Coordinates of C-alpha atoms in Angstrom, one line a residue:
Chain A
M19 CA 42.7 213.8 248.9
K20 CA 43.2 213.6 244.5
A21 CA 43.5 216.5 242.3
I22 CA 42.9 215.2 238.7
I23 CA 44.8 217.7 236.3
H24 CA 43.9 217.9 233.1
V25 CA 46.7 219.8 230.3
T26 CA 46.4 220.2 226.5
L27 CA 47.1 222.3 223.7
K28 CA 45.0 225.1 222.7
K29 CA 43.1 225.3 220.0
G30 CA 44.9 227.0 217.4
V31 CA 48.0 225.6 219.0
L32 CA 49.6 223.4 215.8
D33 CA 50.0 220.0 218.0
P34 CA 52.7 217.1 215.4
Q35 CA 52.1 215.2 218.5
G36 CA 48.2 214.5 217.5
K37 CA 48.3 214.5 214.4
A38 CA 50.9 211.5 214.0
I39 CA 48.9 209.0 216.2
A40 CA 46.0 210.2 213.7
Q41 CA 47.8 209.4 211.1
A42 CA 48.7 205.7 213.0
L43 CA 45.5 204.6 213.9
H44 CA 43.7 206.0 210.1
N45 CA 47.3 203.2 209.1
L46 CA 45.9 200.4 211.6
G47 CA 42.5 200.9 209.6
F48 CA 40.3 202.8 212.0
D49 CA 39.2 205.9 209.4
G50 CA 36.8 207.6 211.0
V51 CA 39.2 209.0 213.5
T52 CA 39.0 212.2 211.8
D53 CA 41.7 214.2 214.5
A54 CA 43.4 213.7 218.0
R55 CA 44.8 216.2 220.3
Q56 CA 47.2 214.6 222.8
G57 CA 47.6 215.9 226.0
K58 CA 49.0 214.9 229.8
F59 CA 47.4 213.8 232.5
I60 CA 48.3 214.3 236.0
E61 CA 48.1 213.2 239.7
L62 CA 48.7 214.9 242.4
D63 CA 47.6 214.1 246.0
V64 CA 47.3 217.0 248.3
A65 CA 45.7 217.4 251.5
A66 CA 41.9 217.2 252.2
N67 CA 41.9 221.2 252.6
T68 CA 43.0 221.8 249.2
T69 CA 41.3 224.0 247.0
E70 CA 40.9 224.4 243.4
A71 CA 41.7 227.7 243.6
Q72 CA 45.5 226.7 245.0
V73 CA 45.0 224.2 242.6
K74 CA 44.5 226.6 239.6
D75 CA 47.4 228.6 241.4
M76 CA 49.9 225.4 240.6
C77 CA 48.6 225.5 237.5
D78 CA 49.0 228.3 236.9
K79 CA 52.4 228.4 238.6
L80 CA 54.0 225.2 236.5
L81 CA 52.5 222.5 235.6
A82 CA 50.7 224.1 232.5
N83 CA 51.9 226.7 230.3
P84 CA 49.1 229.6 229.7
V85 CA 51.0 230.4 226.2
I86 CA 49.6 227.7 225.8
E87 CA 48.0 224.8 227.2
D88 CA 44.6 224.7 228.4
Y89 CA 44.4 222.8 231.5
R90 CA 41.4 221.3 233.9
V91 CA 41.3 221.3 237.2
E92 CA 38.5 217.6 239.4
L93 CA 39.1 217.8 243.1
R94 CA 38.4 214.0 244.5
S95 CA 39.0 212.6 247.5
K96 CA 40.2 209.1 247.9
S97 CA 37.8 205.9 248.1
Chain B
M10 CA 83.3 242.0 229.8
K11 CA 82.4 239.4 232.8
A12 CA 79.8 236.5 232.1
A13 CA 78.5 233.8 234.3
I14 CA 77.1 230.8 233.1
I15 CA 74.7 229.0 234.6
V16 CA 74.3 225.1 234.9
F17 CA 71.6 223.2 235.8
P18 CA 71.4 219.1 235.8
G19 CA 70.7 217.7 232.1
T20 CA 72.9 221.7 231.1
N21 CA 75.4 219.9 227.3
R22 CA 76.6 223.4 226.4
E23 CA 78.4 225.0 228.8
Q24 CA 81.5 224.5 228.1
D25 CA 81.1 225.4 224.7
M26 CA 79.4 228.4 225.8
G27 CA 83.1 229.5 228.3
L28 CA 85.3 228.1 224.6
A29 CA 83.5 231.1 222.9
L30 CA 83.3 233.5 225.6
Q31 CA 87.0 233.1 226.2
A32 CA 87.9 233.9 223.0
V33 CA 86.0 236.8 221.9
T34 CA 86.6 238.4 225.9
G35 CA 89.9 237.1 226.6
H36 CA 87.7 235.9 230.3
A37 CA 86.9 232.9 231.5
P38 CA 83.1 232.7 232.6
H39 CA 82.0 232.3 235.9
M40 CA 80.5 228.9 236.3
M41 CA 77.4 229.0 238.3
W42 CA 75.3 226.1 239.5
H43 CA 71.5 226.6 239.9
K44 CA 71.4 225.8 243.4
D45 CA 73.3 228.8 244.0
S46 CA 70.5 232.1 244.7
T47 CA 73.3 235.5 244.0
L48 CA 75.5 236.2 240.6
P49 CA 78.6 237.4 240.9
N50 CA 78.9 240.4 239.5
C51 CA 78.9 240.4 235.8
D52 CA 77.7 242.3 232.6
L53 CA 76.4 238.9 230.6
I54 CA 74.4 236.1 231.9
V55 CA 74.1 233.0 229.8
L56 CA 71.2 230.6 229.9
P57 CA 73.1 227.7 227.9
G58 CA 72.3 224.4 226.0
G59 CA 71.2 220.8 227.1
F60 CA 68.4 219.8 228.4
S61 CA 67.5 220.6 232.4
Y62 CA 65.9 218.4 234.2
G63 CA 65.1 215.2 230.9
D64 CA 62.6 218.0 229.6
Y65 CA 60.6 216.8 232.2
L66 CA 57.3 218.5 232.4
R67 CA 57.4 220.8 229.7
C68 CA 61.2 222.0 228.3
G69 CA 62.9 224.8 230.7
A70 CA 59.4 224.4 232.8
M71 CA 61.7 223.3 236.1
A72 CA 65.4 225.2 235.4
A73 CA 63.2 228.5 235.0
H74 CA 62.0 227.5 238.9
S75 CA 65.4 227.9 240.0
P76 CA 67.4 229.2 243.4
I77 CA 69.6 231.0 241.7
M78 CA 66.7 232.1 238.9
R79 CA 64.9 234.0 240.9
D80 CA 68.5 236.8 241.0
V81 CA 68.4 236.0 236.7
I82 CA 65.1 237.5 236.6
A83 CA 65.5 240.7 238.8
R84 CA 69.4 241.1 237.0
A85 CA 67.8 240.9 233.6
K86 CA 64.9 243.0 234.5
S87 CA 67.4 245.8 235.7
G88 CA 69.0 245.5 232.2
T89 CA 72.1 243.0 232.7
R90 CA 72.1 241.8 229.5
L91 CA 71.1 238.0 229.2
L92 CA 71.7 235.6 226.4
A93 CA 69.5 232.3 226.1
V94 CA 69.9 229.9 223.8
C95 CA 68.3 226.0 222.6
N96 CA 67.7 224.9 226.0
G97 CA 67.9 228.0 227.5
F98 CA 65.6 229.8 225.2
Q99 CA 63.1 227.6 227.1
M100 CA 64.4 228.8 229.7
L101 CA 63.7 232.4 229.2
V102 CA 59.9 231.9 227.3
E103 CA 58.8 230.1 230.2
T104 CA 60.5 233.2 232.8
G105 CA 57.7 235.6 230.9
L106 CA 61.1 238.0 230.8
V107 CA 60.0 237.1 226.7
P108 CA 57.2 235.6 224.8
G109 CA 55.9 232.7 223.0
A110 CA 56.3 228.9 223.7
L111 CA 58.7 226.5 222.1
L112 CA 56.5 223.9 220.5
R113 CA 58.0 220.2 219.4
N114 CA 59.2 220.8 215.7
A115 CA 57.0 220.1 213.4
S116 CA 58.0 217.6 211.8
L117 CA 58.4 215.7 214.7
H118 CA 61.9 215.3 214.0
F119 CA 64.6 216.3 216.3
I120 CA 66.9 219.1 214.3
C121 CA 70.9 219.4 213.7
K122 CA 72.4 220.7 211.0
Q123 CA 73.2 224.4 210.1
V124 CA 71.0 226.8 209.2
H125 CA 70.7 230.4 207.8
L126 CA 70.0 233.4 209.5
R127 CA 68.8 236.6 208.4
V128 CA 69.3 239.6 210.7
E129 CA 65.7 241.1 211.9
S130 CA 67.5 243.4 213.6
N131 CA 71.2 245.3 214.8
A132 CA 69.8 247.3 216.9
S133 CA 70.6 245.9 219.5
P134 CA 73.7 244.8 222.6
F135 CA 73.5 241.9 220.4
T136 CA 73.4 242.5 217.0
S137 CA 74.9 245.7 216.2
S138 CA 78.3 244.1 214.5
F139 CA 75.3 243.2 211.8
K140 CA 73.3 245.5 209.6
A141 CA 69.9 244.0 209.0
G142 CA 69.7 242.1 206.1
D143 CA 72.8 239.6 206.9
V144 CA 72.3 236.1 206.5
I145 CA 74.9 234.4 209.0
H146 CA 75.2 230.9 208.8
V147 CA 74.7 229.0 212.8
P148 CA 74.0 225.3 213.5
V149 CA 70.8 224.4 215.8
A150 CA 70.5 221.4 217.0
H151 CA 66.6 220.2 219.3
G152 CA 63.4 218.7 218.9
E153 CA 61.3 221.1 220.6
G154 CA 62.7 224.2 219.0
N155 CA 59.5 225.8 217.3
Y156 CA 58.6 229.2 218.1
F157 CA 54.7 230.1 219.1
A158 CA 52.9 232.6 219.7
D159 CA 49.3 234.4 219.5
A160 CA 48.9 236.4 215.7
D161 CA 48.2 239.3 218.0
T162 CA 51.3 238.9 220.4
I163 CA 53.4 237.9 216.8
K164 CA 52.4 241.8 214.9
R165 CA 53.4 243.4 218.8
M166 CA 56.6 242.5 218.4
E167 CA 57.1 242.6 214.8
D168 CA 55.9 246.8 215.3
K169 CA 58.5 246.9 218.8
D170 CA 61.1 245.7 216.1
Q171 CA 61.9 242.1 218.9
I172 CA 62.4 239.6 216.2
A173 CA 65.8 238.6 216.3
F174 CA 66.7 235.9 213.5
R175 CA 64.4 234.7 211.1
Y176 CA 65.2 231.2 209.5
C177 CA 65.9 232.1 205.9
N178 CA 68.0 230.0 202.9
E179 CA 71.7 230.9 201.3
N180 CA 70.3 234.0 199.8
G181 CA 68.1 235.6 202.4
V182 CA 64.5 234.7 201.7
V183 CA 62.5 233.6 204.6
D184 CA 60.0 231.7 203.1
E185 CA 58.4 228.2 204.0
S186 CA 61.1 225.8 203.1
A187 CA 63.8 227.8 205.1
N188 CA 61.6 226.6 208.2
P189 CA 63.6 223.6 209.8
N190 CA 60.6 223.5 212.0
G191 CA 57.8 224.7 212.0
S192 CA 58.5 228.3 213.7
Q193 CA 55.2 230.9 213.5
S194 CA 56.8 233.6 210.9
N195 CA 59.8 231.2 210.3
I196 CA 61.3 233.0 213.9
A197 CA 64.5 232.2 215.8
G198 CA 65.5 235.0 217.6
V199 CA 63.6 236.8 219.9
F200 CA 64.1 239.9 221.8
N201 CA 62.9 241.7 225.0
D202 CA 61.6 245.3 224.8
T203 CA 63.8 247.2 225.5
K204 CA 66.6 244.7 223.5
T205 CA 68.4 243.8 226.5
I206 CA 67.5 240.1 226.9
L207 CA 67.5 238.3 223.4
G208 CA 66.8 233.8 223.3
M209 CA 67.3 232.4 220.4
M210 CA 67.7 228.1 219.2
P211 CA 71.0 228.1 217.4
H212 CA 74.2 227.8 218.4
P213 CA 76.3 231.2 218.4
E214 CA 78.0 229.8 219.9
D215 CA 79.2 226.8 217.4
S216 CA 80.2 229.2 215.6
V217 CA 83.1 230.9 217.9
T218 CA 86.5 229.2 217.2
M219 CA 87.6 226.1 215.8
P220 CA 86.2 223.3 213.9
A221 CA 84.0 225.8 213.3
K222 CA 83.8 226.0 209.1
K223 CA 82.4 229.5 210.0
Y224 CA 82.6 232.6 212.4
D225 CA 79.3 234.0 212.2
G226 CA 78.4 233.7 215.5
R227 CA 81.7 235.4 216.6
K228 CA 80.1 238.8 215.4
I229 CA 76.7 238.3 218.7
F230 CA 80.2 237.7 221.6
E231 CA 81.5 241.1 219.9
S232 CA 78.2 243.2 219.6
L233 CA 77.8 242.5 223.2
V234 CA 81.4 243.2 223.9
G235 CA 81.8 246.3 222.1
S236 CA 77.9 247.6 224.0
L237 CA 80.0 247.9 227.4
S238 CA 82.7 249.2 226.3

């Protein structure tokens, strides 16, 4: 099974990298981009009986910093 | 004063910290490897600067879970002084021993220069040799020193006198033009609520001995020695 984790900066936390990305897209002529937020994507191979609660525990303890980041967890069986 | 400096893979400022401590205290500090499980008897623990674990995941996040950190956290919680500088400050916030987090500099640039700091509180073992409001001159060298905490947390810290240093100009004025990295309220260093722990982005160990032009950092170490005598 795979655990798919997206970590993003919380709303209200300045994301200078996202701002730089949005600016670069404007420079390339993509005027429709109004904002960009950059985050992390983490993919874990986990035991088949792993629960969402266990993955959230990993996020709380290491993978995300709750002071500045939110995360989203998804479990997918391997196909 | 006996000190222990914790060395992690990727730490590179432990020797400067060691020289500064030796110059002020007369004793060479213990250098402890992050895989050690217990600290020797000491009055001060130092988390030094560098790039522990190559800044993987988040700066300081991996180091905060190194084996020795269990004992570091336990000793710090029971009152042993803990000084955390630069990457050490990034580790410190990851342990939760002080509030906040350190984000990428607002400019996205790595900043390496001399800055002025205003001493916000001298009611601590780290800052007792200063007067509140003193302006000191020390270097910064970091890419992720943009201090963040939510407004309620900052208010709570201000009420408890937990702000140690703010970035300012040479006249002690704290404003946006004196803020090198986008830190909330120009915060450069913070204490825990009992002021036995200090985390700061600037490097006081760099302004203790030659070839520094000013020796303002020295007073932090002298304050510590004074607090223990």
